[in-house]
Amino acid sequence: MSKSKSNATAQRSKVTTRTLMAKKQRGEPITMLTAYDYPTALAVDRAEIDVLLVGDSLAMVVLGLENTLPVTMDDMLHHCRAVARGAKYAMRIGDMPFMSYQVSVEEAVRNAGRFLQEAGMDAVKLEGGRERADAVRAIVDTGIPVMGHLGLTPQSVHQLGGFRAQGRSAAAARRLLEDALILQEAGCFSVLFECIPSRLAGLLTQRLEVPTIGIGAGPGCDGQVLVTHDLLGLFDRFTPKFVKKYADLNDEIARALGAYRDDVAARAFPAAEHSVEMDEAEWQALLQEVGE
Ligand code: KIV
């Protein structure tokens, strides 16, 4: 790291809900990425990304599951703890998994609290609109910041009939606007919009006082988020249209693993520089002792 870069990092202060609101007011884009483990959290923090989400997308991109529904509170807390050890400056958000906040408001508050008390998160995110307003209000009343999530809400994939864009009709768009305003009124510090038309995301961003974050929602939101495994080319089961790949690490990993396999097969690895040796006198002593 260059000297000026390390000075800049030293001067960084922790990103909070106030930082995000100030960015919206200044018209400065908010950056957000997912992380599920310690090394990725370190890398995201070093890249000076504002917000780090331990997304339930880990079900698909890390655990190899079909969708996000099977992931549990224990899974999420395990990954959040690793991320919290790596990220010092970014705001750390834990994604509340399916069935951790839908059954009752009381369970929602208790589970939200676990993200902060047991796993080092600064805030939580949950999916849904008006039907989640009571849970949002109660969590916020407990002192826990909540990010809302509207549009394509993957935990409702079966109800939505697949991973498909939302809010494309005037009626659906109006309902999204109402839901967003309800979430804001319930106390959400920010609302994330997934896979909705760009023009609609721009309108929602104008109408909301709190910052909006988009994924597949065009450039009109106050901030952008991507799943880091998509951006790095680490997840190739499918690539949504809204993903921009900034690297192809799967190719790079395949190249490195193949080179290792070939080196071992050719006895080219390990070489002298990868090995430790005994002192010559100790070696000779051993040979005498074992009669070589
Ligand atoms: O779980 C996740 O990764 C998400 C995305 C919308 C960023 O919620």
mmCIF file of N, CA and C in Angstrom, residues 42-130:
data_model
loop_
_atom_site.group_PDB
_atom_site.id
_atom_site.type_symbol
_atom_site.label_atom_id
_atom_site.label_comp_id
_atom_site.label_asym_id
_atom_site.label_seq_id
_atom_site.Cartn_x
_atom_site.Cartn_y
_atom_site.Cartn_z
ATOM 1 N N LEU A 42 -11.832 -7.926 4.923
ATOM 2 C CA LEU A 42 -10.613 -7.100 4.936
ATOM 3 C C LEU A 42 -10.456 -6.374 3.608
ATOM 4 N N ALA A 43 -10.654 -7.105 2.490
ATOM 5 C CA ALA A 43 -10.461 -6.520 1.155
ATOM 6 C C ALA A 43 -11.494 -5.417 0.889
ATOM 7 N N VAL A 44 -12.720 -5.660 1.278
ATOM 8 C CA VAL A 44 -13.784 -4.667 1.044
ATOM 9 C C VAL A 44 -13.508 -3.424 1.877
ATOM 10 N N ASP A 45 -13.053 -3.630 3.100
ATOM 11 C CA ASP A 45 -12.749 -2.492 3.974
ATOM 12 C C ASP A 45 -11.566 -1.693 3.422
ATOM 13 N N ARG A 46 -10.544 -2.411 2.939
ATOM 14 C CA ARG A 46 -9.370 -1.723 2.370
ATOM 15 C C ARG A 46 -9.744 -0.947 1.121
ATOM 16 N N ALA A 47 -10.754 -1.430 0.391
ATOM 17 C CA ALA A 47 -11.201 -0.728 -0.827
ATOM 18 C C ALA A 47 -12.070 0.488 -0.474
ATOM 19 N N GLU A 48 -12.251 0.745 0.812
ATOM 20 C CA GLU A 48 -13.002 1.912 1.295
ATOM 21 C C GLU A 48 -14.448 1.926 0.802
ATOM 22 N N ILE A 49 -15.032 0.747 0.796
ATOM 23 C CA ILE A 49 -16.459 0.608 0.493
ATOM 24 C C ILE A 49 -17.229 1.047 1.746
ATOM 25 N N ASP A 50 -18.334 1.778 1.555
ATOM 26 C CA ASP A 50 -19.056 2.339 2.709
ATOM 27 C C ASP A 50 -19.762 1.276 3.548
ATOM 28 N N VAL A 51 -20.453 0.354 2.859
ATOM 29 C CA VAL A 51 -21.330 -0.573 3.584
ATOM 30 C C VAL A 51 -21.021 -2.000 3.173
ATOM 31 N N LEU A 52 -20.978 -2.865 4.151
ATOM 32 C CA LEU A 52 -20.673 -4.274 3.907
ATOM 33 C C LEU A 52 -21.875 -5.093 4.392
ATOM 34 N N LEU A 53 -22.460 -5.829 3.482
ATOM 35 C CA LEU A 53 -23.641 -6.640 3.820
ATOM 36 C C LEU A 53 -23.245 -8.109 3.903
ATOM 37 N N VAL A 54 -23.522 -8.725 5.045
ATOM 38 C CA VAL A 54 -23.418 -10.178 5.110
ATOM 39 C C VAL A 54 -24.783 -10.676 4.634
ATOM 40 N N GLY A 55 -24.886 -10.860 3.326
ATOM 41 C CA GLY A 55 -26.179 -11.151 2.701
ATOM 42 C C GLY A 55 -26.551 -12.619 2.847
ATOM 43 N N ASP A 56 -27.873 -12.860 2.856
ATOM 44 C CA ASP A 56 -28.283 -14.272 2.876
ATOM 45 C C ASP A 56 -28.031 -14.913 1.509
ATOM 46 N N SER A 57 -27.564 -14.109 0.540
ATOM 47 C CA SER A 57 -27.097 -14.660 -0.744
ATOM 48 C C SER A 57 -25.961 -15.652 -0.527
ATOM 49 N N LEU A 58 -25.372 -15.652 0.662
ATOM 50 C CA LEU A 58 -24.320 -16.631 0.945
ATOM 51 C C LEU A 58 -24.864 -18.055 0.774
ATOM 52 N N ALA A 59 -26.172 -18.207 0.948
ATOM 53 C CA ALA A 59 -26.783 -19.528 0.743
ATOM 54 C C ALA A 59 -26.425 -20.064 -0.642
ATOM 55 N N MET A 60 -26.498 -19.162 -1.646
ATOM 56 C CA MET A 60 -26.273 -19.589 -3.025
ATOM 57 C C MET A 60 -24.798 -19.530 -3.421
ATOM 58 N N VAL A 61 -24.122 -18.423 -3.078
ATOM 59 C CA VAL A 61 -22.769 -18.243 -3.619
ATOM 60 C C VAL A 61 -21.683 -18.885 -2.761
ATOM 61 N N VAL A 62 -21.992 -19.210 -1.506
ATOM 62 C CA VAL A 62 -20.991 -19.851 -0.643
ATOM 63 C C VAL A 62 -21.398 -21.280 -0.267
ATOM 64 N N LEU A 63 -22.693 -21.471 0.016
ATOM 65 C CA LEU A 63 -23.126 -22.793 0.486
ATOM 66 C C LEU A 63 -23.659 -23.681 -0.640
ATOM 67 N N GLY A 64 -23.812 -23.110 -1.835
ATOM 68 C CA GLY A 64 -24.224 -23.918 -2.996
ATOM 69 C C GLY A 64 -25.683 -24.335 -2.980
ATOM 70 N N LEU A 65 -26.512 -23.593 -2.237
ATOM 71 C CA LEU A 65 -27.940 -23.937 -2.174
ATOM 72 C C LEU A 65 -28.689 -23.321 -3.360
ATOM 73 N N GLU A 66 -29.886 -23.835 -3.599
ATOM 74 C CA GLU A 66 -30.692 -23.428 -4.752
ATOM 75 C C GLU A 66 -31.175 -21.980 -4.630
ATOM 76 N N ASN A 67 -31.564 -21.597 -3.407
ATOM 77 C CA ASN A 67 -32.054 -20.233 -3.151
ATOM 78 C C ASN A 67 -31.700 -19.867 -1.712
ATOM 79 N N THR A 68 -32.199 -18.711 -1.237
ATOM 80 C CA THR A 68 -31.766 -18.234 0.084
ATOM 81 C C THR A 68 -32.607 -18.809 1.236
ATOM 82 N N LEU A 69 -33.646 -19.565 0.931
ATOM 83 C CA LEU A 69 -34.598 -19.968 1.981
ATOM 84 C C LEU A 69 -34.008 -20.868 3.079
ATOM 85 N N PRO A 70 -33.117 -21.818 2.761
ATOM 86 C CA PRO A 70 -32.670 -22.727 3.835
ATOM 87 C C PRO A 70 -31.696 -22.114 4.844
ATOM 88 N N VAL A 71 -31.163 -20.941 4.571
ATOM 89 C CA VAL A 71 -30.107 -20.425 5.449
ATOM 90 C C VAL A 71 -30.711 -20.037 6.813
ATOM 91 N N THR A 72 -29.968 -20.321 7.888
ATOM 92 C CA THR A 72 -30.513 -20.158 9.248
ATOM 93 C C THR A 72 -29.833 -19.006 9.993
ATOM 94 N N MET A 73 -30.383 -18.677 11.149
ATOM 95 C CA MET A 73 -29.752 -17.663 12.012
ATOM 96 C C MET A 73 -28.337 -18.108 12.369
ATOM 97 N N ASP A 74 -28.160 -19.382 12.687
ATOM 98 C CA ASP A 74 -26.818 -19.857 13.065
ATOM 99 C C ASP A 74 -25.829 -19.692 11.913
ATOM 100 N N ASP A 75 -26.269 -20.023 10.682
ATOM 101 C CA ASP A 75 -25.399 -19.811 9.507
ATOM 102 C C ASP A 75 -24.999 -18.342 9.425
ATOM 103 N N MET A 76 -25.999 -17.476 9.518
ATOM 104 C CA MET A 76 -25.747 -16.040 9.326
ATOM 105 C C MET A 76 -24.805 -15.505 10.404
ATOM 106 N N LEU A 77 -25.048 -15.892 11.660
ATOM 107 C CA LEU A 77 -24.229 -15.355 12.756
ATOM 108 C C LEU A 77 -22.778 -15.827 12.629
ATOM 109 N N HIS A 78 -22.604 -17.072 12.196
ATOM 110 C CA HIS A 78 -21.257 -17.632 11.994
ATOM 111 C C HIS A 78 -20.470 -16.768 10.988
ATOM 112 N N HIS A 79 -21.112 -16.461 9.848
ATOM 113 C CA HIS A 79 -20.426 -15.661 8.820
ATOM 114 C C HIS A 79 -20.259 -14.205 9.268
ATOM 115 N N CYS A 80 -21.263 -13.673 9.964
ATOM 116 C CA CYS A 80 -21.167 -12.277 10.444
ATOM 117 C C CYS A 80 -19.971 -12.105 11.377
ATOM 118 N N ARG A 81 -19.750 -13.080 12.251
ATOM 119 C CA ARG A 81 -18.626 -12.968 13.211
ATOM 120 C C ARG A 81 -17.303 -12.870 12.457
ATOM 121 N N ALA A 82 -17.148 -13.697 11.404
ATOM 122 C CA ALA A 82 -15.895 -13.676 10.631
ATOM 123 C C ALA A 82 -15.733 -12.319 9.947
ATOM 124 N N VAL A 83 -16.832 -11.807 9.388
ATOM 125 C CA VAL A 83 -16.780 -10.518 8.689
ATOM 126 C C VAL A 83 -16.460 -9.390 9.671
ATOM 127 N N ALA A 84 -17.059 -9.446 10.848
ATOM 128 C CA ALA A 84 -16.850 -8.372 11.834
ATOM 129 C C ALA A 84 -15.377 -8.287 12.236
ATOM 130 N N ARG A 85 -14.674 -9.429 12.216
ATOM 131 C CA ARG A 85 -13.240 -9.405 12.562
ATOM 132 C C ARG A 85 -12.426 -8.691 11.485
ATOM 133 N N GLY A 86 -12.934 -8.649 10.253
ATOM 134 C CA GLY A 86 -12.151 -8.075 9.154
ATOM 135 C C GLY A 86 -12.508 -6.637 8.808
ATOM 136 N N ALA A 87 -13.710 -6.210 9.101
ATOM 137 C CA ALA A 87 -14.167 -4.881 8.645
ATOM 138 C C ALA A 87 -14.229 -3.907 9.810
ATOM 139 N N LYS A 88 -13.372 -2.883 9.744
ATOM 140 C CA LYS A 88 -13.321 -1.903 10.840
ATOM 141 C C LYS A 88 -14.107 -0.639 10.517
ATOM 142 N N TYR A 89 -14.041 -0.212 9.260
ATOM 143 C CA TYR A 89 -14.597 1.102 8.909
ATOM 144 C C TYR A 89 -15.978 1.006 8.278
ATOM 145 N N ALA A 90 -16.164 0.032 7.403
ATOM 146 C CA ALA A 90 -17.455 -0.087 6.708
ATOM 147 C C ALA A 90 -18.560 -0.325 7.719
ATOM 148 N N MET A 91 -19.751 0.180 7.389
ATOM 149 C CA MET A 91 -20.915 -0.159 8.207
ATOM 150 C C MET A 91 -21.246 -1.623 7.926
ATOM 151 N N ARG A 92 -21.455 -2.414 8.981
ATOM 152 C CA ARG A 92 -21.655 -3.867 8.822
ATOM 153 C C ARG A 92 -23.132 -4.198 9.021
ATOM 154 N N ILE A 93 -23.731 -4.745 7.974
ATOM 155 C CA ILE A 93 -25.161 -5.070 8.052
ATOM 156 C C ILE A 93 -25.352 -6.579 7.943
ATOM 157 N N GLY A 94 -26.118 -7.126 8.867
ATOM 158 C CA GLY A 94 -26.448 -8.555 8.834
ATOM 159 C C GLY A 94 -27.834 -8.733 8.226
ATOM 160 N N ASP A 95 -27.924 -9.663 7.290
ATOM 161 C CA ASP A 95 -29.185 -9.908 6.581
ATOM 162 C C ASP A 95 -30.022 -10.903 7.392
ATOM 163 N N MET A 96 -31.231 -10.521 7.759
ATOM 164 C CA MET A 96 -32.056 -11.431 8.570
ATOM 165 C C MET A 96 -32.592 -12.551 7.671
ATOM 166 N N PRO A 97 -32.338 -13.813 8.041
ATOM 167 C CA PRO A 97 -32.742 -14.918 7.161
ATOM 168 C C PRO A 97 -34.240 -15.204 7.226
ATOM 169 N N PHE A 98 -34.681 -15.941 6.234
ATOM 170 C CA PHE A 98 -36.093 -16.372 6.137
ATOM 171 C C PHE A 98 -36.525 -17.012 7.462
ATOM 172 N N MET A 99 -37.688 -16.622 7.939
ATOM 173 C CA MET A 99 -38.331 -17.132 9.157
ATOM 174 C C MET A 99 -37.697 -16.618 10.457
ATOM 175 N N SER A 100 -36.785 -15.649 10.358
ATOM 176 C CA SER A 100 -36.215 -15.109 11.597
ATOM 177 C C SER A 100 -36.963 -13.860 12.040
ATOM 178 N N TYR A 101 -37.846 -13.307 11.161
ATOM 179 C CA TYR A 101 -38.545 -12.070 11.540
ATOM 180 C C TYR A 101 -40.015 -12.070 11.116
ATOM 181 N N GLN A 102 -40.457 -13.173 10.487
ATOM 182 C CA GLN A 102 -41.831 -13.190 9.962
ATOM 183 C C GLN A 102 -42.851 -13.722 10.966
ATOM 184 N N VAL A 103 -42.420 -14.571 11.914
ATOM 185 C CA VAL A 103 -43.382 -15.275 12.764
ATOM 186 C C VAL A 103 -44.027 -14.340 13.786
ATOM 187 N N SER A 104 -43.211 -13.527 14.453
ATOM 188 C CA SER A 104 -43.767 -12.559 15.407
ATOM 189 C C SER A 104 -42.806 -11.391 15.546
ATOM 190 N N VAL A 105 -43.362 -10.278 15.985
ATOM 191 C CA VAL A 105 -42.542 -9.078 16.189
ATOM 192 C C VAL A 105 -41.502 -9.356 17.275
ATOM 193 N N GLU A 106 -41.917 -10.107 18.290
ATOM 194 C CA GLU A 106 -40.991 -10.415 19.391
ATOM 195 C C GLU A 106 -39.771 -11.203 18.891
ATOM 196 N N GLU A 107 -40.038 -12.220 18.061
ATOM 197 C CA GLU A 107 -38.923 -13.007 17.507
ATOM 198 C C GLU A 107 -38.040 -12.146 16.618
ATOM 199 N N ALA A 108 -38.689 -11.248 15.874
ATOM 200 C CA ALA A 108 -37.928 -10.367 14.981
ATOM 201 C C ALA A 108 -36.953 -9.515 15.796
ATOM 202 N N VAL A 109 -37.431 -8.951 16.900
ATOM 203 C CA VAL A 109 -36.569 -8.093 17.725
ATOM 204 C C VAL A 109 -35.436 -8.922 18.332
ATOM 205 N N ARG A 110 -35.784 -10.103 18.857
ATOM 206 C CA ARG A 110 -34.766 -10.937 19.504
ATOM 207 C C ARG A 110 -33.690 -11.343 18.485
ATOM 208 N N ASN A 111 -34.113 -11.754 17.300
ATOM 209 C CA ASN A 111 -33.129 -12.184 16.296
ATOM 210 C C ASN A 111 -32.304 -11.016 15.770
ATOM 211 N N ALA A 112 -32.945 -9.858 15.600
ATOM 212 C CA ALA A 112 -32.184 -8.674 15.161
ATOM 213 C C ALA A 112 -31.118 -8.358 16.202
ATOM 214 N N GLY A 113 -31.484 -8.443 17.467
ATOM 215 C CA GLY A 113 -30.533 -8.160 18.549
ATOM 216 C C GLY A 113 -29.336 -9.089 18.522
ATOM 217 N N ARG A 114 -29.542 -10.328 18.131
ATOM 218 C CA ARG A 114 -28.436 -11.293 18.103
ATOM 219 C C ARG A 114 -27.346 -10.873 17.107
ATOM 220 N N PHE A 115 -27.759 -10.233 16.004
ATOM 221 C CA PHE A 115 -26.758 -9.792 15.017
ATOM 222 C C PHE A 115 -25.789 -8.778 15.642
ATOM 223 N N LEU A 116 -26.323 -7.915 16.532
ATOM 224 C CA LEU A 116 -25.458 -6.906 17.150
ATOM 225 C C LEU A 116 -24.745 -7.480 18.370
ATOM 226 N N GLN A 117 -25.496 -8.220 19.195
ATOM 227 C CA GLN A 117 -24.942 -8.680 20.470
ATOM 228 C C GLN A 117 -23.943 -9.824 20.304
ATOM 229 N N GLU A 118 -24.199 -10.725 19.345
ATOM 230 C CA GLU A 118 -23.374 -11.934 19.235
ATOM 231 C C GLU A 118 -22.470 -11.941 18.007
ATOM 232 N N ALA A 119 -22.686 -11.033 17.068
ATOM 233 C CA ALA A 119 -21.970 -11.193 15.789
ATOM 234 C C ALA A 119 -21.340 -9.911 15.252
ATOM 235 N N GLY A 120 -21.291 -8.841 16.054
ATOM 236 C CA GLY A 120 -20.541 -7.652 15.677
ATOM 237 C C GLY A 120 -21.125 -6.825 14.541
ATOM 238 N N MET A 121 -22.416 -6.981 14.251
ATOM 239 C CA MET A 121 -23.021 -6.171 13.191
ATOM 240 C C MET A 121 -23.450 -4.805 13.759
ATOM 241 N N ASP A 122 -23.596 -3.831 12.851
ATOM 242 C CA ASP A 122 -24.033 -2.485 13.251
ATOM 243 C C ASP A 122 -25.505 -2.281 12.957
ATOM 244 N N ALA A 123 -26.072 -3.118 12.087
ATOM 245 C CA ALA A 123 -27.453 -2.913 11.631
ATOM 246 C C ALA A 123 -27.947 -4.224 11.030
ATOM 247 N N VAL A 124 -29.234 -4.287 10.736
ATOM 248 C CA VAL A 124 -29.786 -5.469 10.056
ATOM 249 C C VAL A 124 -30.560 -5.026 8.818
ATOM 250 N N LYS A 125 -30.768 -5.974 7.915
ATOM 251 C CA LYS A 125 -31.617 -5.747 6.738
ATOM 252 C C LYS A 125 -32.687 -6.818 6.737
ATOM 253 N N LEU A 126 -33.891 -6.438 6.344
ATOM 254 C CA LEU A 126 -34.945 -7.455 6.183
ATOM 255 C C LEU A 126 -35.807 -7.116 4.971
ATOM 256 N N GLU A 127 -36.445 -8.146 4.422
ATOM 257 C CA GLU A 127 -37.217 -8.017 3.193
ATOM 258 C C GLU A 127 -38.691 -7.755 3.508
ATOM 259 N N GLY A 128 -39.338 -6.976 2.619
ATOM 260 C CA GLY A 128 -40.790 -6.810 2.729
ATOM 261 C C GLY A 128 -41.187 -5.369 3.011
ATOM 262 N N GLY A 129 -42.461 -5.085 2.736
ATOM 263 C CA GLY A 129 -42.980 -3.725 2.876
ATOM 264 C C GLY A 129 -43.930 -3.574 4.044
ATOM 265 N N ARG A 130 -45.185 -3.186 3.726
ATOM 266 C CA ARG A 130 -46.165 -2.859 4.784
ATOM 267 C C ARG A 130 -46.339 -3.996 5.789
#
